[in-house]
mmCIF file of C-alpha atoms in Angstrom:
data_model
loop_
_atom_site.group_PDB
_atom_site.id
_atom_site.type_symbol
_atom_site.label_atom_id
_atom_site.label_comp_id
_atom_site.label_asym_id
_atom_site.label_seq_id
_atom_site.Cartn_x
_atom_site.Cartn_y
_atom_site.Cartn_z
ATOM 1 C CA SER A 1 76.688 74.909 92.330
ATOM 2 C CA ASN A 2 78.833 76.504 89.725
ATOM 3 C CA LEU A 3 77.434 80.025 91.194
ATOM 4 C CA SER A 4 77.671 79.083 94.663
ATOM 5 C CA GLN A 5 80.992 77.323 94.323
ATOM 6 C CA GLY A 6 82.524 79.687 91.653
ATOM 7 C CA ARG A 7 84.850 81.374 93.741
ATOM 8 C CA ARG A 8 86.594 77.939 95.155
ATOM 9 C CA ILE A 9 86.540 76.192 91.747
ATOM 10 C CA CYS A 10 87.876 78.933 90.172
ATOM 11 C CA CYS A 11 90.868 79.806 92.356
ATOM 12 C CA ARG A 12 92.001 76.302 92.924
ATOM 13 C CA PRO A 13 95.437 75.935 91.195
ATOM 14 C CA ASN A 14 95.509 73.961 88.066
ATOM 15 C CA ALA A 15 91.593 73.194 87.953
ATOM 16 C CA VAL A 16 89.508 73.492 85.033
ATOM 17 C CA PRO A 17 87.849 76.614 86.084
ATOM 18 C CA LEU A 18 83.621 76.085 85.367
ATOM 19 C CA ALA A 19 82.558 79.840 85.944
ATOM 20 C CA THR A 20 82.267 81.909 82.843
ATOM 21 C CA ILE A 21 82.701 85.334 82.730
ATOM 22 C CA PRO A 22 78.747 86.303 83.228
ATOM 23 C CA GLN A 23 78.822 84.056 86.331
ATOM 24 C CA TRP A 24 82.006 85.575 87.620
ATOM 25 C CA ARG A 25 80.327 88.839 87.127
ATOM 26 C CA TYR A 26 77.080 87.401 88.975
ATOM 27 C CA LEU A 27 79.327 86.982 91.871
ATOM 28 C CA SER A 28 81.419 89.836 92.140
ATOM 29 C CA LYS A 29 80.507 93.805 91.513
ATOM 30 C CA THR A 30 81.522 96.533 89.253
ATOM 31 C CA THR A 31 84.586 98.852 89.592
ATOM 32 C CA THR A 32 81.921 101.571 90.515
ATOM 33 C CA GLN A 33 80.017 99.440 93.264
ATOM 34 C CA HIS A 34 83.155 98.837 94.662
ATOM 35 C CA TYR A 35 84.363 101.703 94.939
ATOM 36 C CA LEU A 36 81.150 103.429 96.157
ATOM 37 C CA ASP A 37 81.158 100.684 99.084
ATOM 38 C CA PHE A 38 84.818 101.937 99.706
ATOM 39 C CA CYS A 39 83.574 105.120 99.959
ATOM 40 C CA LYS A 40 81.147 104.392 102.334
ATOM 41 C CA SER A 41 83.399 102.091 104.573
ATOM 42 C CA HIS A 42 85.629 104.960 104.998
ATOM 43 C CA LYS A 43 82.913 107.717 105.102
ATOM 44 C CA ILE A 44 84.419 109.782 102.535
ATOM 45 C CA PRO A 45 82.360 111.242 99.369
ATOM 46 C CA PRO A 46 82.804 109.536 96.134
ATOM 47 C CA HIS A 47 84.282 111.574 93.114
ATOM 48 C CA THR A 48 83.609 110.111 89.923
ATOM 49 C CA VAL A 49 84.318 112.000 86.619
ATOM 50 C CA PRO A 50 83.586 110.677 83.427
ATOM 51 C CA ILE A 51 86.463 110.340 80.515
ATOM 52 C CA ASN A 52 85.629 110.922 76.789
ATOM 53 C CA TYR A 53 87.578 109.181 74.401
ATOM 54 C CA GLY A 54 87.709 107.698 70.971
ATOM 55 C CA THR A 55 90.038 106.165 68.280
ATOM 56 C CA ALA A 56 91.918 107.330 65.617
ATOM 57 C CA GLY A 57 89.311 105.779 62.993
ATOM 58 C CA ARG A 58 92.208 104.024 60.468
ATOM 59 C CA THR A 59 90.904 100.600 61.139
ATOM 60 C CA PRO A 60 87.050 100.039 60.435
ATOM 61 C CA ARG A 61 86.987 97.528 63.258
ATOM 62 C CA VAL A 62 87.845 100.169 65.802
ATOM 63 C CA ARG A 63 86.615 103.234 64.290
ATOM 64 C CA TYR A 64 84.544 104.396 66.745
ATOM 65 C CA VAL A 65 83.554 107.405 69.581
ATOM 66 C CA GLY A 66 83.048 105.180 72.826
ATOM 67 C CA HIS A 67 80.627 106.302 75.492
ATOM 68 C CA PRO A 68 82.699 108.007 78.705
ATOM 69 C CA VAL A 69 84.478 105.663 80.845
ATOM 70 C CA LEU A 70 84.627 106.623 84.604
ATOM 71 C CA GLY A 71 87.449 107.295 86.408
ATOM 72 C CA HIS A 72 87.403 107.123 90.554
ATOM 73 C CA TRP A 73 89.288 109.513 92.446
ATOM 74 C CA ILE A 74 90.726 108.465 95.718
ATOM 75 C CA GLY A 75 92.326 111.397 97.411
ATOM 76 C CA ASP A 76 92.261 114.994 96.090
ATOM 77 C CA GLU A 77 92.524 115.454 92.289
ATOM 78 C CA ASN A 78 94.756 118.404 93.025
ATOM 79 C CA ALA A 79 97.458 116.181 94.974
ATOM 80 C CA ASP A 80 101.130 117.252 93.934
ATOM 81 C CA ILE A 81 101.402 114.013 92.146
ATOM 82 C CA VAL A 82 98.537 111.635 90.617
ATOM 83 C CA VAL A 83 98.715 107.955 90.263
ATOM 84 C CA LEU A 84 96.712 106.739 87.243
ATOM 85 C CA HIS A 85 96.033 103.055 88.201
ATOM 86 C CA PHE A 86 94.739 100.419 85.420
ATOM 87 C CA HIS A 87 93.290 97.394 87.515
ATOM 88 C CA GLY A 88 93.946 93.852 86.578
ATOM 89 C CA ARG A 89 92.075 90.568 86.362
ATOM 90 C CA ALA A 90 92.769 89.816 82.623
ATOM 91 C CA PHE A 91 90.756 92.374 80.756
ATOM 92 C CA ALA A 92 87.394 90.387 81.667
ATOM 93 C CA LEU A 93 86.628 91.226 85.516
ATOM 94 C CA LYS A 94 86.185 94.380 87.403
ATOM 95 C CA ALA A 95 88.130 95.886 89.746
ATOM 96 C CA GLY A 96 87.798 94.611 93.357
ATOM 97 C CA ASN A 97 87.542 96.358 96.606
ATOM 98 C CA LYS A 98 91.189 95.648 97.283
ATOM 99 C CA HIS A 99 92.367 97.764 94.670
ATOM 100 C CA PHE A 100 90.775 100.735 96.247
ATOM 101 C CA GLU A 101 92.065 100.148 99.809
ATOM 102 C CA PHE A 102 95.789 99.370 98.245
ATOM 103 C CA TRP A 103 96.035 103.017 96.868
ATOM 104 C CA HIS A 104 93.753 104.492 100.170
ATOM 105 C CA ARG A 105 96.593 102.761 102.181
ATOM 106 C CA CYS A 106 99.423 103.801 100.290
ATOM 107 C CA MET A 107 98.353 107.607 100.178
ATOM 108 C CA SER A 108 97.610 107.230 103.827
ATOM 109 C CA GLU A 109 100.670 106.439 104.779
ATOM 110 C CA ASP A 110 102.579 108.317 102.249
ATOM 111 C CA ASN A 111 100.495 111.744 103.017
ATOM 112 C CA ALA A 112 101.058 111.220 106.802
ATOM 113 C CA GLY A 113 103.013 114.022 108.150
ATOM 114 C CA GLY A 114 102.871 116.259 105.507
ATOM 115 C CA LYS A 115 106.853 115.948 104.831
ATOM 116 C CA ARG A 116 106.339 114.449 101.257
ATOM 117 C CA LYS A 117 104.261 115.640 98.217
ATOM 118 C CA SER A 118 100.766 114.848 98.303
ATOM 119 C CA VAL A 119 99.408 111.762 96.420
ATOM 120 C CA ALA A 120 95.775 110.612 94.982
ATOM 121 C CA ALA A 121 95.097 107.812 92.948
ATOM 122 C CA LEU A 122 92.462 107.945 89.960
ATOM 123 C CA MET A 123 91.159 104.454 89.243
ATOM 124 C CA LEU A 124 89.989 103.919 85.512
ATOM 125 C CA ALA A 125 86.985 101.614 85.088
ATOM 126 C CA TYR A 126 87.949 100.639 81.505
ATOM 127 C CA THR A 127 85.526 98.343 79.445
ATOM 128 C CA THR A 128 86.308 95.101 79.779
ATOM 129 C CA ILE A 129 85.843 91.813 77.175
ATOM 130 C CA PRO A 130 83.887 90.718 75.514
ATOM 131 C CA GLU A 131 81.736 94.405 75.405
ATOM 132 C CA LYS A 132 85.204 95.757 73.857
ATOM 133 C CA ARG A 133 88.626 94.252 72.544
ATOM 134 C CA TYR A 134 92.103 95.479 71.897
ATOM 135 C CA PRO A 135 93.107 98.215 71.074
ATOM 136 C CA ALA A 136 89.590 99.902 72.931
ATOM 137 C CA GLN A 137 90.975 99.520 76.471
ATOM 138 C CA ILE A 138 94.465 101.590 75.539
ATOM 139 C CA CYS A 139 92.166 104.206 73.733
ATOM 140 C CA GLU A 140 90.394 104.543 77.412
ATOM 141 C CA ALA A 141 93.968 104.657 79.040
ATOM 142 C CA ALA A 142 95.464 107.214 76.616
ATOM 143 C CA ALA A 143 92.434 109.406 77.162
ATOM 144 C CA ALA A 144 92.535 109.043 81.018
ATOM 145 C CA LEU A 145 96.137 109.807 81.080
ATOM 146 C CA THR A 146 95.479 113.369 79.920
ATOM 147 C CA HIS A 147 92.526 114.054 82.094
ATOM 148 C CA PRO A 148 93.866 115.253 85.137
ATOM 149 C CA ASP A 149 95.921 117.727 82.851
ATOM 150 C CA LYS A 150 92.647 119.415 81.182
ATOM 151 C CA SER A 151 90.739 118.948 84.657
ATOM 152 C CA THR A 152 92.902 120.326 87.031
ATOM 153 C CA SER A 153 95.912 121.800 84.626
ATOM 154 C CA LYS A 154 98.193 119.090 86.124
ATOM 155 C CA SER A 155 101.430 118.822 83.899
ATOM 156 C CA LEU A 156 101.946 115.186 82.645
ATOM 157 C CA SER A 157 105.400 115.380 84.551
ATOM 158 C CA LYS A 158 103.096 115.236 88.104
ATOM 159 C CA ILE A 159 101.496 112.137 86.739
ATOM 160 C CA MET A 160 102.525 108.319 87.554
ATOM 161 C CA LEU A 161 101.063 105.498 85.386
ATOM 162 C CA SER A 162 100.507 102.232 87.551
ATOM 163 C CA GLY A 163 98.842 98.994 87.119
ATOM 164 C CA ASP A 164 98.795 95.370 88.123
ATOM 165 C CA SER A 165 98.685 92.155 85.907
ATOM 166 C CA ALA A 166 96.553 93.002 82.843
ATOM 167 C CA GLY A 167 96.484 96.637 83.986
ATOM 168 C CA ALA A 168 100.299 96.976 83.996
ATOM 169 C CA GLY A 169 100.173 95.302 80.733
ATOM 170 C CA LEU A 170 97.828 97.900 79.777
ATOM 171 C CA ALA A 171 100.594 100.465 80.735
ATOM 172 C CA MET A 172 102.965 99.097 79.218
ATOM 173 C CA SER A 173 100.920 99.598 76.139
ATOM 174 C CA VAL A 174 100.223 103.339 76.818
ATOM 175 C CA LEU A 175 104.154 103.723 77.204
ATOM 176 C CA SER A 176 104.735 101.969 74.020
ATOM 177 C CA HIS A 177 102.147 104.114 72.394
ATOM 178 C CA LEU A 178 103.720 107.165 73.935
ATOM 179 C CA LEU A 179 107.159 106.002 71.998
ATOM 180 C CA HIS A 180 105.708 104.642 68.994
ATOM 181 C CA LEU A 181 102.127 106.246 67.689
ATOM 182 C CA HIS A 182 99.723 103.093 67.681
ATOM 183 C CA SER A 183 97.211 103.989 64.179
ATOM 184 C CA ASP A 184 94.068 103.367 65.699
ATOM 185 C CA ILE A 185 94.789 105.450 68.941
ATOM 186 C CA PRO A 186 94.586 109.151 69.088
ATOM 187 C CA PRO A 187 98.173 110.653 69.881
ATOM 188 C CA VAL A 188 99.196 112.010 73.611
ATOM 189 C CA GLU A 189 101.165 115.346 73.524
ATOM 190 C CA LEU A 190 104.004 114.721 75.604
ATOM 191 C CA THR A 191 106.352 117.568 76.267
ATOM 192 C CA THR A 192 108.040 116.273 79.388
ATOM 193 C CA PRO A 193 108.156 112.907 80.733
ATOM 194 C CA LEU A 194 105.783 111.277 82.969
ATOM 195 C CA PHE A 195 106.504 111.438 86.863
ATOM 196 C CA GLY A 196 107.134 107.185 87.046
ATOM 197 C CA ALA A 197 105.465 104.211 86.096
ATOM 198 C CA LEU A 198 105.079 101.106 88.638
ATOM 199 C CA LEU A 199 104.491 97.903 86.580
ATOM 200 C CA MET A 200 103.122 95.202 89.055
ATOM 201 C CA SER A 201 103.275 91.863 87.378
ATOM 202 C CA PRO A 202 102.830 93.078 83.692
ATOM 203 C CA TRP A 203 101.111 90.571 81.837
ATOM 204 C CA ASN A 204 102.796 89.893 78.549
ATOM 205 C CA SER A 205 102.778 86.073 78.302
ATOM 206 C CA ILE A 206 102.021 83.209 80.257
ATOM 207 C CA ALA A 207 104.748 80.576 80.720
ATOM 208 C CA ARG A 208 106.980 77.947 83.135
ATOM 209 C CA TYR A 209 104.945 78.870 86.748
ATOM 210 C CA ALA A 210 101.249 78.064 85.579
ATOM 211 C CA LYS A 211 101.216 75.078 87.633
ATOM 212 C CA SER A 212 102.376 76.942 91.041
ATOM 213 C CA ASP A 213 100.272 79.961 89.962
ATOM 214 C CA VAL A 214 96.696 80.612 91.872
ATOM 215 C CA VAL A 215 95.595 81.617 87.943
ATOM 216 C CA PRO A 216 94.841 78.902 85.448
ATOM 217 C CA ALA A 217 97.081 79.296 82.116
ATOM 218 C CA SER A 218 93.796 78.113 80.099
ATOM 219 C CA VAL A 219 91.733 81.235 81.344
ATOM 220 C CA LEU A 220 94.101 83.791 80.625
ATOM 221 C CA ARG A 221 94.675 81.793 77.229
ATOM 222 C CA ARG A 222 90.657 82.170 76.912
ATOM 223 C CA TRP A 223 90.590 85.930 77.825
ATOM 224 C CA ALA A 224 93.516 86.902 75.435
ATOM 225 C CA ALA A 225 92.099 85.540 72.526
ATOM 226 C CA VAL A 226 89.194 87.356 73.217
ATOM 227 C CA TYR A 227 90.951 90.543 74.089
ATOM 228 C CA MET A 228 93.231 90.183 70.574
ATOM 229 C CA GLY A 229 90.076 89.364 68.800
ATOM 230 C CA GLU A 230 90.989 86.051 67.694
ATOM 231 C CA SER A 231 87.997 84.570 69.549
ATOM 232 C CA ASN A 232 84.610 85.033 69.918
ATOM 233 C CA ASP A 233 84.306 82.328 72.822
ATOM 234 C CA PRO A 234 85.682 83.299 76.203
ATOM 235 C CA GLN A 235 85.111 79.569 77.425
ATOM 236 C CA SER A 236 87.277 78.203 74.251
ATOM 237 C CA ASP A 237 91.040 77.423 74.491
ATOM 238 C CA SER A 238 92.339 78.152 71.062
ATOM 239 C CA GLY A 239 95.965 77.774 72.587
ATOM 240 C CA LEU A 240 99.029 80.069 72.123
ATOM 241 C CA VAL A 241 98.035 83.754 71.719
ATOM 242 C CA VAL A 242 100.381 85.643 69.943
ATOM 243 C CA GLY A 243 99.785 89.374 70.268
ATOM 244 C CA ASP A 244 101.641 92.487 68.595
ATOM 245 C CA ALA A 245 104.170 95.100 69.743
ATOM 246 C CA TYR A 246 101.671 96.736 71.722
ATOM 247 C CA THR A 247 100.438 93.990 73.770
ATOM 248 C CA GLU A 248 103.659 91.870 74.273
ATOM 249 C CA PRO A 249 106.408 93.909 74.797
ATOM 250 C CA PHE A 250 109.040 91.177 75.688
ATOM 251 C CA ARG A 251 108.780 90.318 72.092
ATOM 252 C CA ASN A 252 109.925 93.522 70.820
ATOM 253 C CA GLU A 253 113.902 94.300 70.103
ATOM 254 C CA SER A 254 115.776 96.614 72.323
ATOM 255 C CA SER A 255 115.693 99.381 70.078
ATOM 256 C CA TRP A 256 111.728 99.531 70.729
ATOM 257 C CA TRP A 257 112.520 101.305 73.778
ATOM 258 C CA HIS A 258 115.209 104.049 72.466
ATOM 259 C CA GLY A 259 113.795 107.193 74.022
ATOM 260 C CA MET A 260 111.957 105.744 76.889
ATOM 261 C CA HIS A 261 113.523 108.150 79.203
ATOM 262 C CA ARG A 262 112.093 110.960 77.831
ATOM 263 C CA VAL A 263 108.672 109.319 77.914
ATOM 264 C CA VAL A 264 108.637 108.092 81.807
ATOM 265 C CA ASP A 265 111.418 109.477 84.478
ATOM 266 C CA ASP A 266 111.547 106.207 86.939
ATOM 267 C CA VAL A 267 110.312 102.473 86.505
ATOM 268 C CA LEU A 268 109.681 100.200 88.953
ATOM 269 C CA PHE A 269 108.742 96.327 88.039
ATOM 270 C CA TRP A 270 107.592 94.603 91.038
ATOM 271 C CA TYR A 271 106.381 90.917 90.828
ATOM 272 C CA GLY A 272 106.475 87.388 92.435
ATOM 273 C CA GLY A 273 109.258 84.876 92.175
ATOM 274 C CA GLU A 274 106.815 81.774 91.045
ATOM 275 C CA GLU A 275 104.143 83.592 89.314
ATOM 276 C CA ILE A 276 102.460 82.652 86.241
ATOM 277 C CA LEU A 277 103.963 85.693 84.380
ATOM 278 C CA LEU A 278 107.444 85.448 85.572
ATOM 279 C CA ASP A 279 109.087 84.223 82.711
ATOM 280 C CA SER A 280 108.010 86.896 80.096
ATOM 281 C CA ILE A 281 108.838 89.741 82.809
ATOM 282 C CA HIS A 282 112.031 87.867 83.228
ATOM 283 C CA ASP A 283 112.610 88.260 79.147
ATOM 284 C CA LEU A 284 111.015 91.942 79.135
ATOM 285 C CA VAL A 285 113.275 93.918 81.864
ATOM 286 C CA PRO A 286 116.732 93.393 80.174
ATOM 287 C CA LEU A 287 115.589 94.350 76.850
ATOM 288 C CA ILE A 288 113.787 97.813 78.290
ATOM 289 C CA LYS A 289 116.774 98.333 80.244
ATOM 290 C CA GLN A 290 119.246 97.386 77.080
ATOM 291 C CA GLY A 291 116.761 100.090 74.997
ATOM 292 C CA TRP A 292 117.034 102.604 77.700
ATOM 293 C CA ALA A 293 120.604 102.836 78.131
ATOM 294 C CA GLU A 294 121.270 102.626 74.081
ATOM 295 C CA GLY A 295 118.556 105.555 74.034
ATOM 296 C CA GLY A 296 120.943 107.724 76.395
ATOM 297 C CA GLY A 297 118.906 107.053 79.720
ATOM 298 C CA GLU A 298 120.418 106.046 82.979
ATOM 299 C CA VAL A 299 119.543 102.483 83.795
ATOM 300 C CA ALA A 300 119.632 103.326 87.569
ATOM 301 C CA ARG A 301 116.090 105.047 86.930
ATOM 302 C CA ILE A 302 114.568 101.583 86.284
ATOM 303 C CA THR A 303 114.202 99.245 89.920
ATOM 304 C CA VAL A 304 113.227 95.776 89.510
ATOM 305 C CA LYS A 305 111.911 94.131 92.570
ATOM 306 C CA GLU A 306 111.218 90.696 92.718
ATOM 307 C CA SER A 307 109.193 89.221 95.907
ATOM 308 C CA PRO A 308 108.957 85.613 97.244
#
């Protein structure tokens, strides 16, 4: 009965989630399966590319060269602007059909009439927990950032980072890596700022609005512990999980963000007014604005949108 009612049980606010990660995966499809279904429903040919990656190898527990991860194109890879999107779902679950539909609709509307620059999206099917843990996902994301440059000679100035929830947190980790080289992640050579960053409800921590959000706080704590390597049991709630400068950026000083305007031209934070991640976002945005200004950037390049 847990499997047959898993969606209802897991999505009830404040309910004890009975579905495990394997049960969730049984109920849903993989990122690639959703992508193929999306392509079939819109009668467009799928375009999937392998992305090779590895770590810098300074820490034994993450010293490996991973099998290629997949990137799924939505639109023409030769478009003027490429959106590199990292999906959410707490680093544990795969992208859903709505991720592909969202970007398809955005690009269809934006490209209509041919008056603006053309846009395409590359959805990264990064490895989820418990198969891989931090910082493997950042390694994969950093490698994906350079893929359009290698495959289509597209300048990084034409690439926009994007993510929702955990994916937005992953995008923040990549931006931090571009500012402060992570010792376990290969460097990304950046000679010009990225086109932009769209950060939808970035996952930094959880706090006050846990009672009003559809996502139970206990689920995020358990899966965050596995992501950070503090737990081997996704069903065990060990309480508060404290990350590092790359995974909980709201804990950093404003000086961490000095020079951010040389990494990315524009940033949009977009989130809900009563969501579980609200408090950490409210803590993070002023710090980034302060550091951006202290480092010589124009604060007007940071846009904040809080929706009801």
